Coordinates of C-alpha atoms and ligand atoms in Angstrom, one line a residue:
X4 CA -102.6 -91.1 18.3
X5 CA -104.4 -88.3 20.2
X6 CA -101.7 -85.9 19.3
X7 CA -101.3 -84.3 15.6
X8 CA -98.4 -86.4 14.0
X9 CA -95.5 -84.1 12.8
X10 CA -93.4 -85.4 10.1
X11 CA -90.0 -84.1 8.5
X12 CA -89.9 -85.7 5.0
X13 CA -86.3 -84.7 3.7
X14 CA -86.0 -84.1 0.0
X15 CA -88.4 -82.2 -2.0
X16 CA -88.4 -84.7 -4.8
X17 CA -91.2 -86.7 -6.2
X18 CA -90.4 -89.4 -3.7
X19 CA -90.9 -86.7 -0.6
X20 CA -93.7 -85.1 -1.9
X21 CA -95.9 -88.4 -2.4
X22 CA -94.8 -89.4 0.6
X23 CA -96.2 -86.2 2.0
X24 CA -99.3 -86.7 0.3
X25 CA -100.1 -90.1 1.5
X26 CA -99.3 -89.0 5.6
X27 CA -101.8 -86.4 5.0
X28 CA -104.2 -88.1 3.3
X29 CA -104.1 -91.4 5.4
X30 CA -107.5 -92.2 7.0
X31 CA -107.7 -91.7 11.1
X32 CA -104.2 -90.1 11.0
X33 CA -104.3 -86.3 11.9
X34 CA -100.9 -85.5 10.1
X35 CA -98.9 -82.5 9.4
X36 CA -95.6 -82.7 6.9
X37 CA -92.9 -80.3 6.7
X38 CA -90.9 -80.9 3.6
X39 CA -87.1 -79.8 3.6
X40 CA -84.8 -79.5 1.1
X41 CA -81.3 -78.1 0.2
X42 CA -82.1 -77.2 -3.3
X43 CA -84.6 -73.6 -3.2
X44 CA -86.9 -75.2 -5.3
X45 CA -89.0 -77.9 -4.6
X46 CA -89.5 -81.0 -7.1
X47 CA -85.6 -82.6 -7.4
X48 CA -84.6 -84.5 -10.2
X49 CA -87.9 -83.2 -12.0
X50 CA -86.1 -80.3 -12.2
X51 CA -83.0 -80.9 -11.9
X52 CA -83.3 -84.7 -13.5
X53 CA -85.4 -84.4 -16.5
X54 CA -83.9 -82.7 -19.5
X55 CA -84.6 -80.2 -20.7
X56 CA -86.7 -81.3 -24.1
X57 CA -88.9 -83.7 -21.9
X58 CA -91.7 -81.5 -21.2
X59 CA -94.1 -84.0 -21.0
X60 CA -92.6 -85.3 -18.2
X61 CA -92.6 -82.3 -16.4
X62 CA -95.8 -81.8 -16.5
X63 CA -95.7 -84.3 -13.3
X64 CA -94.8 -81.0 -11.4
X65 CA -98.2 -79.9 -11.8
X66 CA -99.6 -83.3 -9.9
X67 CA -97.1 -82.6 -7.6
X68 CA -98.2 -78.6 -7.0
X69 CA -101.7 -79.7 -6.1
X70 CA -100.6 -82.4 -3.2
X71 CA -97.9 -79.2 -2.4
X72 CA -101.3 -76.7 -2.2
X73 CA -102.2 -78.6 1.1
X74 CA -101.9 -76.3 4.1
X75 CA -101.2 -79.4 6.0
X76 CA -97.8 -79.6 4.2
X77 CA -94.9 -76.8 3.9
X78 CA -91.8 -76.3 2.1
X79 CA -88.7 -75.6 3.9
X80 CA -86.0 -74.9 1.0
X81 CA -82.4 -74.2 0.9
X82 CA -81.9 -76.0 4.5
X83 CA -79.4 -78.4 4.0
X84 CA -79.6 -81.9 5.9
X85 CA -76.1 -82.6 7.5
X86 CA -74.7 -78.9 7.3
X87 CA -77.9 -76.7 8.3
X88 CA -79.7 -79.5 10.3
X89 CA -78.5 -82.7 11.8
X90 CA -81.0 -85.8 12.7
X91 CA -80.8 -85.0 16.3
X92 CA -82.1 -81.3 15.3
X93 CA -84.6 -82.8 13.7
X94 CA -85.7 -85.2 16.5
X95 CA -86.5 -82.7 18.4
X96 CA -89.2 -81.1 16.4
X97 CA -90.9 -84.3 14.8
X98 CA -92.5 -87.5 15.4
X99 CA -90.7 -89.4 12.6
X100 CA -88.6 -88.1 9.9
X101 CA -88.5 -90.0 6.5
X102 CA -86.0 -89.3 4.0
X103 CA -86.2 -89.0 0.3
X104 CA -82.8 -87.7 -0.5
X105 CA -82.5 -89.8 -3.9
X106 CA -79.3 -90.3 -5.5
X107 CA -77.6 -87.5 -6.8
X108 CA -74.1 -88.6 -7.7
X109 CA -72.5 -90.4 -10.6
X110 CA -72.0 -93.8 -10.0
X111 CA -67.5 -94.4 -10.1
X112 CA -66.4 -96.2 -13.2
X113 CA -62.7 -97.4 -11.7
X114 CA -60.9 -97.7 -15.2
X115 CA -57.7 -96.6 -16.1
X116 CA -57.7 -92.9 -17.5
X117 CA -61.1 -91.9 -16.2
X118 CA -59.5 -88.7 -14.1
X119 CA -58.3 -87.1 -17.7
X120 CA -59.7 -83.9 -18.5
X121 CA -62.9 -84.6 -21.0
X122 CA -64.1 -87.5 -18.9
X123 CA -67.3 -86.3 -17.0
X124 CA -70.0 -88.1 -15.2
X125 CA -73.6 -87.8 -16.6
X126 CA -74.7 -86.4 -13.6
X127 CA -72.1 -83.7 -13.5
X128 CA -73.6 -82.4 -17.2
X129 CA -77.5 -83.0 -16.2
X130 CA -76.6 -80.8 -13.2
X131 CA -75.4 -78.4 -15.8
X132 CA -77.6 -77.9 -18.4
X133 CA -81.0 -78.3 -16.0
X134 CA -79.2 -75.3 -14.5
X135 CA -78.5 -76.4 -10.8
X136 CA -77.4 -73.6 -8.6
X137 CA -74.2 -75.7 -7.4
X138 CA -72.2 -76.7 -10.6
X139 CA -69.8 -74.4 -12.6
X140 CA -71.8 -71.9 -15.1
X141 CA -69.4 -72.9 -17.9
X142 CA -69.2 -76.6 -19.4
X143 CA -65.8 -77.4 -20.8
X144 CA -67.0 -78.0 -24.5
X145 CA -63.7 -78.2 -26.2
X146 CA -63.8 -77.1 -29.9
X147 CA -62.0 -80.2 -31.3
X148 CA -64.3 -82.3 -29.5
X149 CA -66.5 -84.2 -32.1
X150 CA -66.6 -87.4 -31.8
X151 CA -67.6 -88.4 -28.0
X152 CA -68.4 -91.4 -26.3
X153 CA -71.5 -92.1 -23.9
X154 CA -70.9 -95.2 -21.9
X155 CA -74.1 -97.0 -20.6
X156 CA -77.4 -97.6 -22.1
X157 CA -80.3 -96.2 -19.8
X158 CA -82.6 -93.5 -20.2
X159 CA -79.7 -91.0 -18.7
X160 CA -77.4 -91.9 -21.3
X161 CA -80.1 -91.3 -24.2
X162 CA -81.1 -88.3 -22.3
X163 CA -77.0 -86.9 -22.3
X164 CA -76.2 -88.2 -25.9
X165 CA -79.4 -86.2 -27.2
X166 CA -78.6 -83.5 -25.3
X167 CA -75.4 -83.5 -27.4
X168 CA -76.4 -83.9 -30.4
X169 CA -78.8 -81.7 -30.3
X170 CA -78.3 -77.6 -31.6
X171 CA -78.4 -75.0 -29.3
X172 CA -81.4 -73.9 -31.1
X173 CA -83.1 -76.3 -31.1
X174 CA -83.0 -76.3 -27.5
X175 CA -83.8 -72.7 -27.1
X176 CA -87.6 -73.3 -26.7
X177 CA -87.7 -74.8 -23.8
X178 CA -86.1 -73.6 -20.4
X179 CA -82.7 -74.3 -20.2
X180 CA -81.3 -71.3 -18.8
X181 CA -79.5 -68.2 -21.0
X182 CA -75.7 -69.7 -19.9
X183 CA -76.4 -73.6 -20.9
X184 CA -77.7 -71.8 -24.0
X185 CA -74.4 -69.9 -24.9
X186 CA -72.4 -73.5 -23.1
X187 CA -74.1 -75.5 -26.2
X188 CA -73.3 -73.2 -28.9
X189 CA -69.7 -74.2 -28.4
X190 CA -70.7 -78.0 -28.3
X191 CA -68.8 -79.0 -31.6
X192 CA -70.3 -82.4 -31.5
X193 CA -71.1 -84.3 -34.5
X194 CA -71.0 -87.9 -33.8
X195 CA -71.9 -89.0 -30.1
X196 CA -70.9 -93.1 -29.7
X197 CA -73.0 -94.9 -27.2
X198 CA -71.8 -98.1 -26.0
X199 CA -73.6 -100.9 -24.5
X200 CA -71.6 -103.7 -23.2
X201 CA -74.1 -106.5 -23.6
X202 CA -76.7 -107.0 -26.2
X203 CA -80.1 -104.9 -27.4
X204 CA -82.1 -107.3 -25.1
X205 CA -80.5 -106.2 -22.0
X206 CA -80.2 -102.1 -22.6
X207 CA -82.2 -99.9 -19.8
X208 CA -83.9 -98.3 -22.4
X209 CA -87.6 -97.2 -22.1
X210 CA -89.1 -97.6 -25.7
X211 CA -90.9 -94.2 -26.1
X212 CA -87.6 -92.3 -25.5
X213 CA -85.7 -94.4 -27.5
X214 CA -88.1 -93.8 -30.4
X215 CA -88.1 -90.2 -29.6
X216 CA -84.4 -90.0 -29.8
X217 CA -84.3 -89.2 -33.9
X218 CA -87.4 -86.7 -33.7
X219 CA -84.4 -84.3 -34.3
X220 CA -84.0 -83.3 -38.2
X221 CA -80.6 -82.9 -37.0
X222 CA -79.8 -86.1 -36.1
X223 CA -79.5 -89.7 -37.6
X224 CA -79.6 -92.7 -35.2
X225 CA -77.2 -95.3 -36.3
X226 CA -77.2 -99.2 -35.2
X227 CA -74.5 -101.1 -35.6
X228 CA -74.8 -104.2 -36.9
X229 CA -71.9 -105.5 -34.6
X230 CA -72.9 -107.5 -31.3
X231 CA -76.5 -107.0 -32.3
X232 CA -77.1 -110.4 -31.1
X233 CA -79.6 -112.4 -28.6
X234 CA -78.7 -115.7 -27.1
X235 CA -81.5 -117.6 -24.8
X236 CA -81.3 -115.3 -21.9
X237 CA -81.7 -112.8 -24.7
X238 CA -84.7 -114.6 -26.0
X239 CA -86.2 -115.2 -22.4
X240 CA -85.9 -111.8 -21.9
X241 CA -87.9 -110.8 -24.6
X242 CA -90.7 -112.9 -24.1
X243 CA -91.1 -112.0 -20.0
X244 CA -91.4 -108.6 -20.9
X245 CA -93.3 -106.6 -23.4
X246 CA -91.6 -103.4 -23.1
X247 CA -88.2 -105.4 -23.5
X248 CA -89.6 -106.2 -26.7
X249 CA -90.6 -102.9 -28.4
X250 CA -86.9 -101.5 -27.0
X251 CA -85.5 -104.2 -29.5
X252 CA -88.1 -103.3 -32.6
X253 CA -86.9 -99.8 -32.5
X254 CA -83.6 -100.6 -32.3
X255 CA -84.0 -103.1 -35.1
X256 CA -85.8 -100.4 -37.0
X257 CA -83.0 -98.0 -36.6
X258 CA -80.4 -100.9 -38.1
X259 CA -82.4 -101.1 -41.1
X260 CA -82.9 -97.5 -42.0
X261 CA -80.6 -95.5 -43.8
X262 CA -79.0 -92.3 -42.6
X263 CA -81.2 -89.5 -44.1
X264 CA -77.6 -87.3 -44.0
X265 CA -78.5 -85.2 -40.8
X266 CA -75.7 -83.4 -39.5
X267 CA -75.5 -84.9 -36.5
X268 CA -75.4 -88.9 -35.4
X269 CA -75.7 -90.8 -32.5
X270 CA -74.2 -94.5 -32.8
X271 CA -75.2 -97.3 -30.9
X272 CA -72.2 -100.2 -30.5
X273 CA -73.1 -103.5 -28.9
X274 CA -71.0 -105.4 -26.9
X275 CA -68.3 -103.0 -26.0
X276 CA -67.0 -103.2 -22.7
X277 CA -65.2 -100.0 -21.9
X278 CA -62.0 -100.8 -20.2
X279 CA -59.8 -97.8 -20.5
X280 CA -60.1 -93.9 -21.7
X281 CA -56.7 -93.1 -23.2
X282 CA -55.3 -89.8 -22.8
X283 CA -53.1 -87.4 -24.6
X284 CA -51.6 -84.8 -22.8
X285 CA -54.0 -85.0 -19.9
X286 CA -56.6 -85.2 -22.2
X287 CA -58.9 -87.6 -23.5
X288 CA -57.8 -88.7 -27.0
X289 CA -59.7 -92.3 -27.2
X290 CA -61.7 -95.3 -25.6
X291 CA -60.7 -98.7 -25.5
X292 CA -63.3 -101.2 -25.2
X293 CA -63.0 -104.9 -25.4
X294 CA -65.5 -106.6 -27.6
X295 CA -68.1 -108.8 -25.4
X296 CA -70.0 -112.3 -26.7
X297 CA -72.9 -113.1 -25.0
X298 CA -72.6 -116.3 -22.6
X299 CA -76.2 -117.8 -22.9
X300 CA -77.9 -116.4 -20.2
X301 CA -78.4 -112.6 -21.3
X302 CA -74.9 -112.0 -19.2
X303 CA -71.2 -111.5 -21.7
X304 CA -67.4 -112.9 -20.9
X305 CA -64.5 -110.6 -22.4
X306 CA -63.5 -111.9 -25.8
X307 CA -59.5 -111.1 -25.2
X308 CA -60.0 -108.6 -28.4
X309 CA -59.9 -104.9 -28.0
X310 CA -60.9 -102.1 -30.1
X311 CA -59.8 -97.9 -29.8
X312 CA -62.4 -95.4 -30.7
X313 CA -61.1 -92.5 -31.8
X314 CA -63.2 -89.9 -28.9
X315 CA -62.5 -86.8 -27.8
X316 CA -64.7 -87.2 -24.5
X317 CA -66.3 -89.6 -22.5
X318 CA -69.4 -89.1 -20.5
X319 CA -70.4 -92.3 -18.3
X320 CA -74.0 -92.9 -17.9
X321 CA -73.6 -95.8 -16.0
X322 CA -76.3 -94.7 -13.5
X323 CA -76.4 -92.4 -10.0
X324 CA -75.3 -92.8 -6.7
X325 CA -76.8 -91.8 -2.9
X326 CA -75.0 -89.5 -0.7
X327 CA -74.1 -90.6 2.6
X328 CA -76.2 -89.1 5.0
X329 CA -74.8 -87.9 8.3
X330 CA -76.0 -89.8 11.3
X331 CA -77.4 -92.7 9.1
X332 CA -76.2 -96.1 8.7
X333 CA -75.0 -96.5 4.5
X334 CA -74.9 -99.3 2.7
X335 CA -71.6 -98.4 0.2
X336 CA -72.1 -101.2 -1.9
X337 CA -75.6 -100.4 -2.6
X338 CA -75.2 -97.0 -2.4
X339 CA -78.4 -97.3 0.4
X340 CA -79.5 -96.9 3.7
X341 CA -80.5 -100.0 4.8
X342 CA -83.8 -100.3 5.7
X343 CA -87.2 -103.2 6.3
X344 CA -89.4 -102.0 4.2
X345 CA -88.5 -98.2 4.1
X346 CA -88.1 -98.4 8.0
X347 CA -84.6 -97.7 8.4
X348 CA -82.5 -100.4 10.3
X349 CA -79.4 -99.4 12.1
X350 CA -75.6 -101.1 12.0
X351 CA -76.9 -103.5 14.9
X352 CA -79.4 -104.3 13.1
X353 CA -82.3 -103.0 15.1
X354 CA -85.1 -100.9 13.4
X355 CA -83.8 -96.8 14.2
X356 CA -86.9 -95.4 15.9
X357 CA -89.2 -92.9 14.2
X358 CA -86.5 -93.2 11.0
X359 CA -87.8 -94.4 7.2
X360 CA -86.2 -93.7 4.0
X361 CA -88.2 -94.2 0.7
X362 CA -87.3 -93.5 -3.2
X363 CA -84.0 -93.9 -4.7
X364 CA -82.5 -93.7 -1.2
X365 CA -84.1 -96.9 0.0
X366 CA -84.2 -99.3 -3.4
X367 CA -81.1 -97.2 -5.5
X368 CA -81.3 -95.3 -8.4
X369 CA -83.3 -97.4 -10.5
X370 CA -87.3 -96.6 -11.9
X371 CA -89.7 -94.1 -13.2
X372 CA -91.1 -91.1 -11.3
X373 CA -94.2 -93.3 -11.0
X374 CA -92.7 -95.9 -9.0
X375 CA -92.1 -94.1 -5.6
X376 CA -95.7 -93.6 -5.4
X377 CA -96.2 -97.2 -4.6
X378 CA -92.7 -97.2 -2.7
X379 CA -93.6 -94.4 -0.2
X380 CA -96.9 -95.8 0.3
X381 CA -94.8 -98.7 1.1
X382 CA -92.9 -96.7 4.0
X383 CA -95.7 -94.6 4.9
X384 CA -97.5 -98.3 5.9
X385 CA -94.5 -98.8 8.2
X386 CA -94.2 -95.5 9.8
X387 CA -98.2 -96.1 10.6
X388 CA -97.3 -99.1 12.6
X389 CA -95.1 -97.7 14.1
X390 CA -97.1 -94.5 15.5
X391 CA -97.9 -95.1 18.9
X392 CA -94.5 -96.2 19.7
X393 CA -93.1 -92.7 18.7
X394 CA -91.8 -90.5 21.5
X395 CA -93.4 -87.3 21.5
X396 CA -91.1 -84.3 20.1
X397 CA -89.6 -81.9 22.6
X398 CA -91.0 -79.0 20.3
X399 CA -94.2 -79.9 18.4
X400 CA -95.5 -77.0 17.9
X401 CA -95.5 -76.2 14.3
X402 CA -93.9 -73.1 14.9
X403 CA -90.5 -74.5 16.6
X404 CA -89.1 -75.5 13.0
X405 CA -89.0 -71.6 11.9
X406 CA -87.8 -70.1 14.8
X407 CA -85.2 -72.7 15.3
X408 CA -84.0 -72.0 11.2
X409 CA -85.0 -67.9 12.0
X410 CA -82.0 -68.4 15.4
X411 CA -79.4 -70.4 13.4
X412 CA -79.9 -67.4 10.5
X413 CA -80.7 -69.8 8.1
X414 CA -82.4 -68.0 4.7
X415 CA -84.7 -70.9 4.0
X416 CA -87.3 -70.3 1.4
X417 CA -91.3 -71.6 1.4
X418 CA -93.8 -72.5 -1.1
X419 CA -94.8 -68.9 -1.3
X420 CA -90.8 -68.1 -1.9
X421 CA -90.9 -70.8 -4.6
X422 CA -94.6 -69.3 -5.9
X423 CA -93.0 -66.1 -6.5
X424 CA -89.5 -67.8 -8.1
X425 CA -92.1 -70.0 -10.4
X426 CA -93.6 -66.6 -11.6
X427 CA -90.4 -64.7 -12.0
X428 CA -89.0 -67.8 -14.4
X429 CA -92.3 -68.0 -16.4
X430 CA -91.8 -63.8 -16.7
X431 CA -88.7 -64.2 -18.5
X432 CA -89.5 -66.9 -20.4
X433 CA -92.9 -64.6 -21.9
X434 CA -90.7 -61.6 -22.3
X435 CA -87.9 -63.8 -24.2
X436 CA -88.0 -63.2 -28.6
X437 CA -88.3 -66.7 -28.7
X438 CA -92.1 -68.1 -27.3
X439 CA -90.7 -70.0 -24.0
X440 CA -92.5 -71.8 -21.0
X441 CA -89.7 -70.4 -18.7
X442 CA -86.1 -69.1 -18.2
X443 CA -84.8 -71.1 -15.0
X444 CA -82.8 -68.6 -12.7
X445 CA -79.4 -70.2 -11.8
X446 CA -77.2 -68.7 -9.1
X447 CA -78.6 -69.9 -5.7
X448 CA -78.3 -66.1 -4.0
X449 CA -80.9 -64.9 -6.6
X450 CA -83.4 -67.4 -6.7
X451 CA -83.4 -67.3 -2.8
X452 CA -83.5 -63.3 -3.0
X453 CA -86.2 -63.8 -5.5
X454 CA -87.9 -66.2 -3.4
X455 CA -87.8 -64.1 -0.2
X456 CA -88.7 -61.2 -1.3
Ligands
NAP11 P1 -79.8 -97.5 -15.7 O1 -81.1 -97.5 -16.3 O2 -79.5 -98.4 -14.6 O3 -78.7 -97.7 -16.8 C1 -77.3 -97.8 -16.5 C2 -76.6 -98.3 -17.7 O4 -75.2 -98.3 -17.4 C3 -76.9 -99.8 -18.1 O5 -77.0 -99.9 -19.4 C4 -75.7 -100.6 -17.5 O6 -75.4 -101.8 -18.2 C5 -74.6 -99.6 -17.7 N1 -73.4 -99.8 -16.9 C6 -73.4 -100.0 -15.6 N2 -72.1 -100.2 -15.1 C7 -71.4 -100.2 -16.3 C8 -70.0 -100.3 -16.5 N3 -69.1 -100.6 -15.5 N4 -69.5 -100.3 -17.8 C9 -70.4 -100.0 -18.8 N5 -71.7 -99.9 -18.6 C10 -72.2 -99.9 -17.4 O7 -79.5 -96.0 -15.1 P2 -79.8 -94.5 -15.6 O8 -79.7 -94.4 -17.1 O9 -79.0 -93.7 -14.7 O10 -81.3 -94.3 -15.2 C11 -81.8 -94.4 -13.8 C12 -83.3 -94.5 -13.8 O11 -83.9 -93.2 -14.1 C13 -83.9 -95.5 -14.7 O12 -85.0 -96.2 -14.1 C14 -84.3 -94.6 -15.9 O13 -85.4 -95.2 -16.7 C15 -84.8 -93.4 -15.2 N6 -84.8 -92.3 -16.1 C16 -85.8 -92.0 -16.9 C17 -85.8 -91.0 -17.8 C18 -87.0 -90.8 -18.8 O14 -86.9 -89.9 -19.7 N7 -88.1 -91.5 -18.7 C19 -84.7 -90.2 -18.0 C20 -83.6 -90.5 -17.1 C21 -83.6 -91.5 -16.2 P3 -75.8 -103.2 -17.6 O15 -77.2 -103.4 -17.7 O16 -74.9 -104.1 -18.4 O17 -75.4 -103.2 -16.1

């Protein structure tokens, strides 16, 4: 191409900033990346995904800061795709525009009582306590609230139930922000349930953060010895995949050990399918599950037997879920926008020119950071195919993109606004009595003010 490729990558997330990288970095291509996102921040779920006590995986950001150090790539935050920018605004100022929105929403769990007060998605409360600018400051932690159910075995749900079980305290150190701090200390939690409803082979589990998950001198794990079974789909399982394997040591470990009397416990039930949350003046006052058997191939059939658990809130962790995104084609059942290899392919069926989609967006919300590396390298190989049949942009210049945010009056914030947030957070953490990395800044008009100024 003899022209300098400009590319919008939409979401600021691990996904868009890899993607960023590789377009820069590809041999013979002479690319520039502008990265937009609606959150101020860059980074996503890293920040507003990973919890809290996971610092190690945070650390990613700092992988991520050196691809973002490029001057071949900038940072467009707090421009929201859909409201602040459409895809034909964005046509008009790039070559090809990829998307890396991710998944954001709590995947719907259609069973009776789910709307009570006390039900809540496990996106809803990661939102919370990470501190995003657009959910309430306040989490409804109600004081009789001690026994609580976690529906759905993946790394979200162990994320959420130790969350939970965790103190405030405890959780002081690291950089939840000063409201989720005073929001736990009215968490009255003492037993959080977590129910799978197949076996320990099938659980999403990754085995260093199930192992992790009694580091806590406040808390016991607590397997129950119920539905803690493996068939030959179970067994096959097990033997195709290593990591499947260490999941069910640690889980077997935990059966055999005996409570040390921690204050705190997080059960595990197998083989509970959740069926209904039942209510009590609006509230919820139980779950009903009905008791699985596995059917021989690592899959369960209902049993016809039903058991209430005496809970006082349900959060389902039963994994996230894309938003729609205006002008793009949506595939609802997969919660994706369909797409050939990250190339994004319209209702008719025809490949939508100069339009890719990679991460959680193209494949759903399943896999570690690690894995859209491979995916937008994936898309990026598509979108270089592509190259010389894009249309040139009306307004290439790099320029445009400002001045068109600067006449719509849109407060967008850069990677120098985000520099000068990152410093302000880290400020607060130093000055705080307790040592902490950083204080995250919540409401969206001051990390933008901060980030502007
Ligand atoms: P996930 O790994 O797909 O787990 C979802 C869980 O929900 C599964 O156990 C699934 O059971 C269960 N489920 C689905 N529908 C259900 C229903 N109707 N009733 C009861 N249970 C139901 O999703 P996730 O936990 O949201 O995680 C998403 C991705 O992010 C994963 O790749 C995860 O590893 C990653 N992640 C990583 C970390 C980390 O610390 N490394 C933290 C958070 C997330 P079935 O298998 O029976 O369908």
């Amino acid at each position: 191409m003899s022209r300098k490729l400009r590319v919008a990558v939409v979401g600021a997330g691990p996904a868009g900033v890899y993607a960023a990288d590789i377009l820069t970095k590809t041999e013979g291509l002479d690319a520039t990346v502008d990265l937009i996102d609606r959150d101020p921040t860059p980074f996503g779920l890293i920040r507003y995904g990973v919890a809290p006590d996971h610092p190690r995986i945070k650390e990613i950001i700092k992988a991520l800061k050196r691809v973002m150090s490029n001057p071949d790539i900038r940072f467009f935050g707090n421009v929201a795709f859909g409201d602040d920018v459409k895809l034909e605004d964005l046509r008009q100022f790039y070559d090809a525009i990829v998307f890396a929105t991710g998944a954001r929403r709590d995947r719907e769990l259609d069973i009776p009582g789910i709307d009570l007060d006390g039900s809540y998605g496990a996106a809803d409360f990661v939102y919370w306590y990470d501190g995003h600018p657009d959910v309430d400051r306040e989490w409804p932690f109600q004081p009789h609230a001690k026994e609580v159910a976690v529906l759905g075995v993946g790394n979200v749900g162990l994320d959420v139930s130790r969350i939970l079980a965790k103190t405030a305290d405890e959780l002081l150190v690291t950089e939840i922000p000063d409201n989720v701090y005073e929001g736990l200390k009215k968490n009255a939690t003492t037993d959080v349930h977590v129910f799978a409803r197949r076996g320990p082979a099938q659980v999403k589990f990754t085995p260093m953060e199930l192992r992790e998950l009694n580091h806590s001198p406040n808390i016991d794990v607590i397997v129950h010895p119920e539905g803690f079974e493996f068939d030959e789909g179970s067994m096959e399982a097990l033997k195709a995949a290593k990591s499947q394997k260490l999941v069910v040591d640690v889980l077997t470990k935990y059966l055999a050990a005996e409570p040390s009397g921690a204050p705190h416990r997080i059960h595990i039930h197998f083989c509970q399918n959740p069926v209904e949350i039942l209510g009590e003046d609006g509230r919820v006052a139980g779950l009903r599950t009905e008791i699985t058997e596995l059917d021989g191939t690592g899959n369960v059939r209902g049993t016809g037997e039903y058991k209430d658990w005496p809970v006082q809130a349900v959060y389902r962790a039963i994994g996230y879920y894309s938003d729609v995104l205006p002008g793009l084609p949506f595939d609802t059942a997969a919660g994706v926008v369909p797409n050939d290899g990250g190339h994004v392919i319209d209702l008719d069926g025809s490949p939508l020119q100069g339009v890719y989609v990679t991460g959680w967006i193209k494949r759903g919300p399943v896999g570690l950071i690690g894995h859209t590396k491979s995916d937008a390298a994936q898309t990026i190989g598509m979108l270089v195919e592509d190259i010389d049949a894009l249309p040139a942009p009306e307004h290439g210049e790099p320029e445009a993109f400002d001045r068109y945010l600067d006449s719509r009056g849109l407060e967008y914030t850069t990677w120098e606004g985000w520099e000068k947030l990152d410093a302000h957070e880290q400020a607060l953490g130093e000055a705080h009595s307790v040592e902490r990395e950083r204080v995250k800044v919540v409401p969206r008009d001051e990390m933008v003010r901060i980030a502007r100024s």
